Coordinates of C-alpha atoms in Angstrom, one line a residue:
Chain T
M606 CA 26.2 88.9 87.6
K607 CA 28.4 90.6 90.2
I608 CA 29.8 94.1 89.8
I609 CA 33.4 95.4 90.6
E610 CA 32.9 99.1 91.2
K611 CA 35.2 101.5 89.4
Q612 CA 38.8 101.7 90.8
S613 CA 38.2 98.7 93.1
G614 CA 38.8 94.9 93.2
V615 CA 37.6 91.6 94.6
A616 CA 39.0 88.2 95.5
F617 CA 37.2 84.8 95.6
H618 CA 37.5 81.1 95.3
L619 CA 37.1 79.4 91.9
K620 CA 36.8 75.6 92.0
K621 CA 38.6 73.4 89.5
G622 CA 36.3 73.0 86.4
A623 CA 34.3 76.2 87.2
F624 CA 34.0 79.0 84.7
L625 CA 34.7 82.7 85.3
K626 CA 33.3 85.2 82.9
V627 CA 34.8 88.7 83.0
I628 CA 32.6 91.3 81.3
D629 CA 33.5 94.9 80.1
L630 CA 30.0 96.4 80.9
Q631 CA 30.5 99.8 79.3
G632 CA 33.5 99.2 76.9
E633 CA 37.1 100.4 77.0
Q634 CA 37.8 99.1 80.5
V635 CA 40.6 96.9 81.7
S636 CA 40.4 94.2 84.4
D637 CA 43.6 92.8 86.1
L638 CA 43.4 89.1 87.0
V639 CA 45.8 87.2 89.2
A640 CA 45.4 83.5 90.3
F641 CA 46.8 81.3 93.1
N642 CA 46.6 77.6 93.7
A643 CA 44.0 77.5 96.6
N644 CA 45.6 74.4 98.0
D645 CA 49.2 75.8 98.0
K646 CA 49.2 79.5 97.7
R647 CA 52.8 79.9 96.8
E648 CA 51.9 78.5 93.3
K649 CA 50.7 81.5 91.3
L650 CA 50.2 82.9 87.9
S651 CA 53.4 83.5 85.8
S652 CA 53.6 85.7 82.8
G653 CA 57.1 84.3 81.9
K654 CA 55.9 80.7 81.9
T655 CA 52.7 81.6 80.0
L656 CA 54.5 83.6 77.2
D657 CA 57.1 80.9 77.0
F658 CA 54.7 77.9 76.8
E659 CA 52.2 79.6 74.5
S660 CA 54.9 81.2 72.4
T661 CA 52.9 84.3 71.7
L662 CA 52.6 87.8 73.3
F663 CA 48.8 87.9 72.7
I664 CA 47.0 85.4 75.0
T665 CA 43.5 84.7 73.9
K666 CA 41.0 81.9 73.2
G667 CA 42.6 78.4 73.2
H668 CA 45.6 79.5 75.3
H669 CA 46.3 78.5 78.9
L670 CA 47.5 80.7 81.8
W671 CA 50.4 78.8 83.4
S672 CA 51.8 78.9 87.0
N673 CA 55.3 79.6 88.3
R674 CA 55.6 75.8 88.7
G675 CA 54.8 75.1 85.0
Q676 CA 51.2 73.9 85.6
K677 CA 48.0 74.9 83.8
M678 CA 45.9 77.3 86.0
M679 CA 43.2 78.5 83.6
E680 CA 42.1 78.0 80.0
I681 CA 40.6 80.7 77.9
W682 CA 37.4 79.3 76.5
E683 CA 36.0 82.4 74.8
D684 CA 37.3 85.9 74.1
T685 CA 34.9 88.2 72.2
N686 CA 37.4 91.1 72.1
G687 CA 40.6 89.2 71.5
R688 CA 43.1 91.6 72.9
N689 CA 44.7 91.3 76.4
D690 CA 48.1 92.1 77.8
F691 CA 50.5 90.0 79.8
L692 CA 53.6 92.2 79.8
L693 CA 52.9 95.0 82.3
A694 CA 52.6 94.9 86.1
P695 CA 49.4 96.0 87.7
C696 CA 49.3 99.8 88.2
S697 CA 50.6 100.6 91.7
P698 CA 51.3 103.7 93.8
E699 CA 54.8 103.8 92.1
T700 CA 53.3 103.6 88.6
F701 CA 51.6 106.9 89.1
Q702 CA 54.7 108.5 90.7
I703 CA 57.3 107.1 88.3
L704 CA 55.6 106.6 85.0
Y705 CA 52.9 109.3 85.1
N706 CA 54.7 111.9 87.3
N707 CA 51.7 112.1 89.7
P708 CA 53.1 112.6 93.2
T709 CA 49.8 112.6 95.0
Y710 CA 47.8 109.5 96.1
H711 CA 46.1 107.6 93.3
P712 CA 44.0 104.4 93.6
S713 CA 45.7 101.4 91.9
C714 CA 45.1 97.8 90.9
F715 CA 48.0 96.7 93.0
E716 CA 46.5 98.1 96.2
N717 CA 43.1 96.7 95.3
L718 CA 44.6 93.3 94.7
E719 CA 46.6 93.5 97.9
Q720 CA 43.7 94.6 100.1
N721 CA 41.4 91.8 98.8
L722 CA 43.9 89.0 98.7
D723 CA 45.0 89.8 102.3
A724 CA 41.9 88.0 103.5
F725 CA 43.1 84.9 101.8
G726 CA 46.5 85.1 103.5
I727 CA 48.3 86.1 100.3
P728 CA 51.0 88.8 101.0
A729 CA 51.7 91.7 98.6
D730 CA 55.1 90.4 97.6
D731 CA 53.5 87.3 96.2
I732 CA 51.3 89.2 93.8
P733 CA 52.6 88.5 90.3
T734 CA 52.3 90.4 87.0
A735 CA 48.6 90.2 86.3
F736 CA 46.8 89.0 83.1
N737 CA 45.4 92.3 82.0
I738 CA 42.0 91.5 80.4
F739 CA 41.0 93.9 77.5
M740 CA 44.2 95.9 77.9
N741 CA 45.4 97.2 74.5
V742 CA 49.2 97.3 74.5
Q743 CA 50.8 98.2 71.2
L744 CA 54.4 97.6 70.2
D745 CA 56.4 99.2 67.5
P746 CA 59.1 97.3 65.6
E747 CA 61.8 98.7 67.9
G748 CA 59.9 97.3 70.9
T749 CA 58.5 100.5 72.3
I750 CA 55.4 99.8 74.4
R751 CA 52.4 102.1 74.2
V752 CA 49.2 101.7 76.2
E753 CA 46.2 102.6 74.1
P754 CA 42.5 102.6 74.9
P755 CA 41.0 99.1 74.9
K756 CA 39.2 98.0 71.8
S757 CA 36.5 96.3 73.9
K758 CA 32.9 97.2 73.4
P759 CA 30.0 97.1 75.9
G760 CA 29.3 93.4 76.7
D761 CA 32.6 92.0 75.5
Y762 CA 33.8 89.2 77.7
V763 CA 36.5 86.7 78.3
L764 CA 35.5 83.2 79.7
F765 CA 38.0 81.3 81.7
K766 CA 37.8 77.6 82.9
A767 CA 39.8 76.8 86.1
C768 CA 42.3 73.9 85.7
M769 CA 42.8 73.7 89.5
D770 CA 41.2 75.0 92.7
L771 CA 42.0 78.7 92.6
I772 CA 42.0 82.0 94.5
I773 CA 41.3 84.8 92.1
G774 CA 42.1 88.5 92.4
L775 CA 40.2 90.7 89.9
T776 CA 40.0 94.5 89.5
A777 CA 38.3 97.3 87.6
C778 CA 41.5 99.2 86.5
S779 CA 42.4 102.5 88.2
A780 CA 44.8 103.9 85.6
E781 CA 43.5 106.6 83.3
Q782 CA 45.9 105.4 80.5
S783 CA 44.4 101.9 80.4
N784 CA 40.7 102.9 80.0
N785 CA 40.7 106.1 78.0
F786 CA 40.4 108.3 81.0
K787 CA 37.0 107.0 82.0
F788 CA 36.8 104.9 85.1
K789 CA 34.2 102.2 84.8
P790 CA 33.0 99.0 86.6
I791 CA 33.7 95.4 85.5
G792 CA 31.1 92.6 85.7
Y793 CA 31.9 89.0 86.5
E794 CA 30.0 85.7 86.8
V795 CA 31.2 82.4 88.4
N796 CA 29.4 79.2 87.2
P797 CA 28.9 77.1 89.1
E798 CA 29.1 79.2 92.3
S799 CA 31.7 77.9 94.8
Chain O
M1200 CA 87.3 86.7 85.9
K1201 CA 85.2 83.8 87.2
I1202 CA 83.7 81.1 85.0
I1203 CA 80.2 79.6 85.1
E1204 CA 80.7 76.2 83.5
K1205 CA 78.3 75.1 80.8
Q1206 CA 74.8 74.2 82.0
S1207 CA 75.5 75.4 85.5
G1208 CA 74.9 78.5 87.7
V1209 CA 76.2 80.6 90.6
A1210 CA 74.8 82.9 93.3
F1211 CA 76.6 85.7 95.1
H1212 CA 76.3 89.0 96.9
L1213 CA 76.7 92.3 95.0
K1214 CA 77.0 95.4 97.1
K1215 CA 75.2 98.7 96.3
G1216 CA 77.4 100.6 93.9
A1217 CA 79.4 97.6 92.7
F1218 CA 79.6 96.5 89.1
L1219 CA 78.8 93.1 87.6
K1220 CA 80.2 92.3 84.1
V1221 CA 78.6 89.3 82.4
I1222 CA 80.7 88.1 79.5
D1223 CA 79.8 85.8 76.6
L1224 CA 83.2 84.1 76.3
Q1225 CA 82.7 82.1 73.1
G1226 CA 79.7 83.9 71.6
E1227 CA 76.0 82.7 71.1
Q1228 CA 75.4 81.9 74.7
V1229 CA 72.7 83.1 77.1
S1230 CA 73.0 83.9 80.8
D1231 CA 69.9 84.1 83.0
L1232 CA 70.1 86.7 85.8
V1233 CA 67.8 87.1 88.8
A1234 CA 68.3 89.6 91.7
F1235 CA 67.0 89.9 95.3
N1236 CA 67.3 92.7 97.8
A1237 CA 70.0 91.3 100.2
N1238 CA 68.4 93.0 103.2
D1239 CA 64.8 91.9 102.5
K1240 CA 64.8 88.9 100.2
R1241 CA 61.1 89.0 99.4
E1242 CA 61.9 92.0 97.2
K1243 CA 63.0 90.7 93.8
L1244 CA 63.4 91.4 90.1
S1245 CA 60.2 92.0 88.2
S1246 CA 59.8 91.7 84.5
G1247 CA 56.4 93.3 84.6
K1248 CA 57.6 96.4 86.5
T1249 CA 60.7 96.8 84.3
L1250 CA 58.8 96.5 81.0
D1251 CA 56.2 99.0 82.3
F1252 CA 58.6 101.6 83.7
E1253 CA 61.1 101.4 80.8
S1254 CA 58.2 101.2 78.3
T1255 CA 60.2 98.9 75.9
L1256 CA 60.5 95.2 75.3
F1257 CA 64.2 95.5 74.7
I1258 CA 66.1 96.4 77.9
T1259 CA 69.7 97.6 77.2
K1260 CA 72.2 100.3 78.1
G1261 CA 70.6 103.2 80.1
H1262 CA 67.7 101.2 81.4
H1263 CA 67.1 100.0 84.9
L1264 CA 66.0 96.6 86.2
W1265 CA 63.1 97.2 88.7
S1266 CA 61.8 95.2 91.6
N1267 CA 58.3 93.9 92.5
R1268 CA 58.1 96.8 94.9
G1269 CA 58.8 99.4 92.2
Q1270 CA 62.4 100.1 93.2
K1271 CA 65.5 100.3 91.0
M1272 CA 67.7 97.2 91.5
M1273 CA 70.3 97.5 88.8
E1274 CA 71.3 99.9 86.0
I1275 CA 72.8 98.7 82.7
W1276 CA 75.9 100.8 82.1
E1277 CA 77.2 99.1 79.0
D1278 CA 75.8 96.5 76.6
T1279 CA 78.1 95.6 73.7
N1280 CA 75.6 93.2 72.1
G1281 CA 72.4 95.1 72.7
R1282 CA 69.9 92.3 72.7
N1283 CA 68.5 90.7 75.8
D1284 CA 65.1 89.2 76.7
F1285 CA 62.8 89.8 79.6
L1286 CA 59.7 88.0 78.4
L1287 CA 60.5 84.3 79.0
A1288 CA 60.8 82.3 82.2
P1289 CA 64.1 80.5 82.9
C1290 CA 64.2 77.1 81.2
S1291 CA 63.0 74.5 83.7
P1292 CA 62.3 70.7 83.8
E1293 CA 58.8 71.5 82.5
T1294 CA 60.2 73.6 79.6
F1295 CA 61.8 70.6 78.1
Q1296 CA 58.8 68.4 78.7
I1297 CA 56.1 70.8 77.5
L1298 CA 57.8 73.0 75.0
Y1299 CA 60.4 70.7 73.6
N1300 CA 58.7 67.3 74.0
N1301 CA 61.7 65.9 75.8
P1302 CA 60.4 63.5 78.5
T1303 CA 63.9 62.6 79.9
Y1304 CA 65.9 64.6 82.5
H1305 CA 67.5 67.8 81.1
P1306 CA 69.6 70.3 83.0
S1307 CA 67.9 73.7 83.3
C1308 CA 68.5 77.3 84.4
F1309 CA 65.7 77.1 86.9
E1310 CA 67.3 74.1 88.7
N1311 CA 70.7 75.8 88.6
L1312 CA 69.2 79.0 90.1
E1313 CA 67.2 77.0 92.7
Q1314 CA 70.2 75.0 93.8
N1315 CA 72.5 78.0 94.1
L1316 CA 70.0 80.4 95.7
D1317 CA 69.0 77.8 98.3
A1318 CA 72.2 78.6 100.2
F1319 CA 71.0 82.2 100.5
G1320 CA 67.6 81.1 101.9
I1321 CA 65.7 81.9 98.8
P1322 CA 63.0 79.3 98.0
A1323 CA 62.2 78.1 94.4
D1324 CA 58.7 79.8 94.4
D1325 CA 60.4 83.2 94.8
I1326 CA 62.5 82.9 91.7
P1327 CA 61.1 85.4 89.2
T1328 CA 61.2 85.6 85.4
A1329 CA 64.9 86.1 84.8
F1330 CA 66.6 88.9 82.7
N1331 CA 67.9 86.7 79.9
I1332 CA 71.3 88.3 78.9
F1333 CA 72.2 87.9 75.2
M1334 CA 68.9 86.0 74.5
N1335 CA 67.6 86.7 71.0
V1336 CA 63.8 86.6 71.1
Q1337 CA 62.2 87.7 67.9
L1338 CA 58.5 88.7 67.5
D1339 CA 56.4 88.7 64.3
P1340 CA 53.6 91.3 63.9
E1341 CA 51.0 88.8 65.2
G1342 CA 53.0 88.5 68.4
T1343 CA 54.5 85.0 67.8
I1344 CA 57.6 84.5 69.8
R1345 CA 60.6 82.7 68.3
V1346 CA 63.9 82.0 70.2
E1347 CA 66.8 82.5 67.8
P1348 CA 70.6 82.0 68.3
P1349 CA 72.1 84.9 70.1
K1350 CA 73.8 87.6 68.1
S1351 CA 76.5 87.9 70.7
K1352 CA 80.1 87.4 69.6
P1353 CA 83.0 86.2 71.8
G1354 CA 83.8 88.9 74.3
D1355 CA 80.5 90.7 74.2
Y1356 CA 79.4 91.8 77.7
V1357 CA 76.7 93.6 79.7
L1358 CA 77.9 95.7 82.6
F1359 CA 75.4 96.3 85.5
K1360 CA 75.7 98.6 88.5
A1361 CA 73.8 97.6 91.7
C1362 CA 71.4 100.2 93.0
M1363 CA 70.9 98.3 96.3
D1364 CA 72.7 95.5 98.2
L1365 CA 71.8 92.4 96.1
I1366 CA 71.9 88.6 96.0
I1367 CA 72.4 87.6 92.4
G1368 CA 71.7 84.3 90.7
L1369 CA 73.4 83.8 87.3
T1370 CA 73.6 80.9 84.8
A1371 CA 75.2 79.6 81.7
C1372 CA 72.0 78.6 79.9
S1373 CA 71.1 74.9 79.5
A1374 CA 68.6 75.1 76.6
E1375 CA 69.7 74.1 73.1
Q1376 CA 67.3 76.6 71.5
S1377 CA 68.8 79.5 73.3
N1378 CA 72.5 79.0 72.3
N1379 CA 72.4 77.4 68.9
F1380 CA 72.8 73.9 70.3
K1381 CA 76.3 74.5 71.7
F1382 CA 76.5 74.6 75.4
K1383 CA 79.2 77.1 76.5
P1384 CA 80.4 78.8 79.7
I1385 CA 79.8 82.3 80.8
G1386 CA 82.4 84.7 82.4
Y1387 CA 81.7 87.3 85.1
E1388 CA 83.5 89.9 87.1
V1389 CA 82.5 91.7 90.2
N1390 CA 84.2 95.1 90.9
P1391 CA 84.9 95.8 93.7
E1392 CA 84.6 92.3 95.1
S1393 CA 82.2 92.0 98.1

């Protein structure tokens, strides 16, 4: 197993047919995942297509993650926690300024994705809304969005199967509100290794 | 007032400070809106940033539409209907094949956006999830998404103010499920004209 240290990220290739297991090692941590077609990097994960084609807000086991071109990118094979978010953009420098009134520098998933995806030739403007693994977003009947601590326990995981050759960006989330004010690492395994 | 004929679209410049009024002329029709920074077209509308920064699923009067770079693109000044969607991708050729089991050619908002934005040098892969004006998406407590006929009546409108120089793409929606199986035009006004 590989470790994504707290408030950091990684990027790597995932071959078609390979499995990616993302593990919440200590519980109550969020991991932002983005995906790009390795053979045509302008094709990328799309929250709008996925919510449309799966017809649910809550993407879990049995659902696919779809691309901006309407193609299947990944399938969720297992999900021991069962709660993920696909509404909210990765936390970014502006998130902490605008949403959390924090004017000073703060690490963020967006910066961690940008820095790691740069090595694969993917520019910041192409980073889409991430699939936020373990993120616990609650909605009231009027549509108000609340970010609550994840329900994930130590060892909970989501297992994805790649439907095409992919470049993956993956983080251990940097936002206090997403992980109950305790920054923690994320584990991941790729099988077979690329 | 200008008219977007049924199952078609337009694209145009909207100067910073100008108003765009989008009018449901006959009622029960949806209009998909996308926006790009006219001075740097890689900056574009972001559903994930908007839902995050406004902290609600239901974007209406008083809210802003935000860009992928965390900047305000438009402000909603008036909204006589009050129900819009920012979850679902524009209907596309794949939507009709995958979601509606229609294997034959069908006009779509995505094609109408793509064809009209091409003249502004905006490629299809840069078209984001649209702000779906008048679209009535209902959610049950388990998160299941249902597209219902719009609640908009003839003459209902949404008035936007541009927060930066913009290129706008706008459609009269092509999907039966979005407009109660009656294709209709959309009206729009720009004030002052660019």
